[in-house]
PDB file of C-alpha atoms in Angstrom:
ATOM      1  CA  GLN A   1       1.624  60.591  95.282  1.00 82.00           C
ATOM      2  CA  VAL A   2       2.599  59.998  98.803  1.00 89.00           C
ATOM      3  CA  GLN A   3       1.911  62.454 100.691  1.00 94.00           C
ATOM      4  CA  LEU A   4       3.817  62.664 104.449  1.00 96.00           C
ATOM      5  CA  VAL A   5       2.549  64.704 107.165  1.00 97.00           C
ATOM      6  CA  GLU A   6       4.890  65.619 109.890  1.00 97.00           C
ATOM      7  CA  SER A   7       4.350  66.546 113.286  1.00 97.00           C
ATOM      8  CA  GLY A   8       5.968  66.394 116.632  1.00 97.00           C
ATOM      9  CA  GLY A   9       7.642  69.467 116.956  1.00 97.00           C
ATOM     10  CA  GLY A  10       8.438  71.643 119.027  1.00 97.00           C
ATOM     11  CA  TYR A  11      10.279  74.627 121.080  1.00 98.00           C
ATOM     12  CA  VAL A  12      11.777  72.504 123.818  1.00 97.00           C
ATOM     13  CA  GLN A  13      15.122  73.377 126.442  1.00 98.00           C
ATOM     14  CA  ALA A  14      19.221  71.918 125.621  1.00 98.00           C
ATOM     15  CA  GLY A  15      19.177  68.806 126.802  1.00 97.00           C
ATOM     16  CA  ASP A  16      15.402  67.499 126.396  1.00 97.00           C
ATOM     17  CA  SER A  17      14.244  64.986 124.049  1.00 98.00           C
ATOM     18  CA  LEU A  18      11.422  65.443 121.244  1.00 98.00           C
ATOM     19  CA  ARG A  19       9.818  62.019 118.972  1.00 98.00           C
ATOM     20  CA  LEU A  20       9.035  63.452 115.338  1.00 98.00           C
ATOM     21  CA  SER A  21       6.610  61.631 113.267  1.00 98.00           C
ATOM     22  CA  CYS A  22       5.951  61.335 109.670  1.00 97.00           C
ATOM     23  CA  VAL A  23       1.761  59.801 108.817  1.00 97.00           C
ATOM     24  CA  ALA A  24       2.203  58.577 104.957  1.00 95.00           C
ATOM     25  CA  SER A  25      -1.150  58.172 103.018  1.00 92.00           C
ATOM     26  CA  GLU A  26       0.253  55.594 100.421  1.00 79.00           C
ATOM     27  CA  ARG A  27      -1.144  52.107 101.892  1.00 79.00           C
ATOM     28  CA  THR A  28       2.258  50.660 100.141  1.00 85.00           C
ATOM     29  CA  PHE A  29       4.508  52.796 102.679  1.00 88.00           C
ATOM     30  CA  SER A  30       6.490  49.314 103.772  1.00 87.00           C
ATOM     31  CA  GLU A  31       8.069  49.309 100.141  1.00 89.00           C
ATOM     32  CA  TYR A  32       9.313  53.032 100.702  1.00 93.00           C
ATOM     33  CA  ALA A  33      12.775  53.892 102.193  1.00 96.00           C
ATOM     34  CA  MET A  34      12.269  56.964 104.348  1.00 97.00           C
ATOM     35  CA  GLY A  35      15.195  59.618 105.184  1.00 97.00           C
ATOM     36  CA  TRP A  36      14.344  62.121 107.618  1.00 98.00           C
ATOM     37  CA  PHE A  37      16.851  65.894 106.587  1.00 98.00           C
ATOM     38  CA  ARG A  38      16.725  68.957 108.078  1.00 98.00           C
ATOM     39  CA  GLN A  39      16.925  72.631 107.103  1.00 98.00           C
ATOM     40  CA  ALA A  40      18.005  75.636 109.294  1.00 96.00           C
ATOM     41  CA  PRO A  41      17.626  78.936 108.067  1.00 92.00           C
ATOM     42  CA  GLY A  42      19.617  80.094 105.151  1.00 94.00           C
ATOM     43  CA  LYS A  43      21.631  76.759 105.349  1.00 96.00           C
ATOM     44  CA  GLU A  44      21.184  73.763 102.548  1.00 96.00           C
ATOM     45  CA  ARG A  45      19.003  70.710 103.180  1.00 96.00           C
ATOM     46  CA  GLU A  46      20.980  68.529 105.730  1.00 97.00           C
ATOM     47  CA  PHE A  47      20.631  64.688 106.057  1.00 97.00           C
ATOM     48  CA  VAL A  48      19.356  63.447 109.363  1.00 98.00           C
ATOM     49  CA  GLY A  49      19.328  59.896 108.623  1.00 97.00           C
ATOM     50  CA  ALA A  50      16.764  57.192 106.968  1.00 97.00           C
ATOM     51  CA  ILE A  51      15.757  53.786 107.381  1.00 97.00           C
ATOM     52  CA  SER A  52      14.966  51.027 104.318  1.00 95.00           C
ATOM     53  CA  TRP A  53      11.671  49.400 104.625  1.00 91.00           C
ATOM     54  CA  ASN A  54      13.211  46.843 106.648  1.00 89.00           C
ATOM     55  CA  PRO A  55      12.972  48.576 110.174  1.00 88.00           C
ATOM     56  CA  GLU A  56      16.464  46.325 111.082  1.00 90.00           C
ATOM     57  CA  TYR A  57      18.508  48.940 108.687  1.00 94.00           C
ATOM     58  CA  THR A  58      18.953  52.332 109.449  1.00 95.00           C
ATOM     59  CA  TYR A  59      21.594  55.183 108.878  1.00 95.00           C
ATOM     60  CA  TYR A  60      22.836  58.550 110.257  1.00 96.00           C
ATOM     61  CA  LYS A  61      24.881  61.649 109.814  1.00 95.00           C
ATOM     62  CA  ASP A  62      27.970  60.519 111.573  1.00 92.00           C
ATOM     63  CA  SER A  63      27.316  63.701 114.196  1.00 88.00           C
ATOM     64  CA  MET A  64      23.177  62.490 114.828  1.00 90.00           C
ATOM     65  CA  LYS A  65      24.471  58.855 115.657  1.00 89.00           C
ATOM     66  CA  GLY A  66      24.057  58.184 119.716  1.00 92.00           C
ATOM     67  CA  ARG A  67      21.523  61.482 120.051  1.00 96.00           C
ATOM     68  CA  PHE A  68      18.830  60.789 117.150  1.00 97.00           C
ATOM     69  CA  THR A  69      17.231  57.612 116.084  1.00 98.00           C
ATOM     70  CA  ILE A  70      14.626  56.381 113.985  1.00 97.00           C
ATOM     71  CA  SER A  71      12.514  53.815 113.670  1.00 97.00           C
ATOM     72  CA  ARG A  72       8.994  53.020 111.892  1.00 96.00           C
ATOM     73  CA  ASP A  73       5.883  50.881 111.839  1.00 95.00           C
ATOM     74  CA  ASN A  74       4.595  50.355 108.670  1.00 92.00           C
ATOM     75  CA  SER A  75       1.139  48.679 110.577  1.00 92.00           C
ATOM     76  CA  LYS A  76       0.531  52.569 111.005  1.00 94.00           C
ATOM     77  CA  ASN A  77       2.716  54.095 108.173  1.00 94.00           C
ATOM     78  CA  THR A  78       4.616  56.031 110.821  1.00 96.00           C
ATOM     79  CA  VAL A  79       8.283  56.468 110.466  1.00 97.00           C
ATOM     80  CA  TYR A  80       9.519  58.553 114.007  1.00 98.00           C
ATOM     81  CA  LEU A  81      12.606  60.513 114.751  1.00 98.00           C
ATOM     82  CA  GLN A  82      13.532  60.085 118.447  1.00 98.00           C
ATOM     83  CA  MET A  83      16.483  63.311 119.128  1.00 98.00           C
ATOM     84  CA  ASN A  84      18.064  63.139 122.757  1.00 97.00           C
ATOM     85  CA  SER A  85      20.349  65.271 124.194  1.00 96.00           C
ATOM     86  CA  LEU A  86      18.664  68.191 122.117  1.00 97.00           C
ATOM     87  CA  LYS A  87      21.295  71.509 121.321  1.00 96.00           C
ATOM     88  CA  PRO A  88      20.657  74.709 120.417  1.00 96.00           C
ATOM     89  CA  GLU A  89      22.194  73.741 116.681  1.00 95.00           C
ATOM     90  CA  ASP A  90      19.719  70.911 116.468  1.00 97.00           C
ATOM     91  CA  THR A  91      17.331  74.104 115.857  1.00 97.00           C
ATOM     92  CA  ALA A  92      15.568  73.588 112.135  1.00 98.00           C
ATOM     93  CA  VAL A  93      12.519  72.528 110.358  1.00 98.00           C
ATOM     94  CA  TYR A  94      12.409  68.972 110.037  1.00 98.00           C
ATOM     95  CA  TYR A  95      11.158  67.151 106.517  1.00 98.00           C
ATOM     96  CA  CYS A  96      10.393  63.763 106.299  1.00 97.00           C
ATOM     97  CA  ALA A  97      11.035  61.712 102.879  1.00 97.00           C
ATOM     98  CA  ALA A  98      10.396  59.018 100.779  1.00 95.00           C
ATOM     99  CA  GLN A  99      11.035  56.829  97.955  1.00 93.00           C
ATOM    100  CA  THR A 100      10.283  53.436  96.660  1.00 90.00           C
ATOM    101  CA  SER A 101      14.642  52.430  96.349  1.00 85.00           C
ATOM    102  CA  TYR A 102      17.330  52.133  98.733  1.00 88.00           C
ATOM    103  CA  PRO A 103      17.817  54.716 101.891  1.00 90.00           C
ATOM    104  CA  GLU A 104      19.673  57.552 100.643  1.00 91.00           C
ATOM    105  CA  VAL A 105      22.354  60.629 101.915  1.00 93.00           C
ATOM    106  CA  LEU A 106      21.068  63.014  98.829  1.00 94.00           C
ATOM    107  CA  PRO A 107      17.664  65.084  99.330  1.00 94.00           C
ATOM    108  CA  GLY A 108      17.020  65.098  95.676  1.00 93.00           C
ATOM    109  CA  ARG A 109      17.353  60.966  95.329  1.00 93.00           C
ATOM    110  CA  TYR A 110      13.767  61.364  97.022  1.00 95.00           C
ATOM    111  CA  ALA A 111      10.426  62.305  95.500  1.00 93.00           C
ATOM    112  CA  TYR A 112       8.113  62.921  98.047  1.00 95.00           C
ATOM    113  CA  TRP A 113       8.628  65.702 100.725  1.00 97.00           C
ATOM    114  CA  GLY A 114       6.549  66.070 103.843  1.00 97.00           C
ATOM    115  CA  GLN A 115       5.984  70.022 104.612  1.00 97.00           C
ATOM    116  CA  GLY A 116       7.998  70.003 107.763  1.00 97.00           C
ATOM    117  CA  THR A 117       7.396  70.305 111.333  1.00 98.00           C
ATOM    118  CA  GLN A 118       9.713  73.221 113.423  1.00 98.00           C
ATOM    119  CA  VAL A 119      12.341  72.212 116.045  1.00 98.00           C
ATOM    120  CA  THR A 120      13.627  74.383 118.366  1.00 98.00           C
ATOM    121  CA  VAL A 121      16.073  74.096 121.171  1.00 98.00           C
ATOM    122  CA  SER A 122      16.886  77.196 123.618  1.00 97.00           C
ATOM    123  CA  SER A 123      20.167  77.250 125.181  1.00 93.00           C
TER     124      SER A 123
END
């Protein structure tokens, strides 16, 4: 059982940056593909991006490219989501997720989820 704990959310102004972190309990963390998702009130959970077990391979939703960057440090069992030039429409609860295969876009493909961290961007 993999436990994931996100942190780093907060209340920021439009144009600011935030870096979210997700720490995994699993000692074989380096074998997992990791995804970031977000969910705004009244909306479905949305794919943000994902990273393979090999940090060289990252994938993003088109609308996130250029502003969001995913990275991981396998020695710290941690995956990061760097968010720049934040917009009010980025307001959501952000979740990290893990699965043992390839990075996936669909939330249902991920077996393990964190509890989420709230990001609020004011205009």
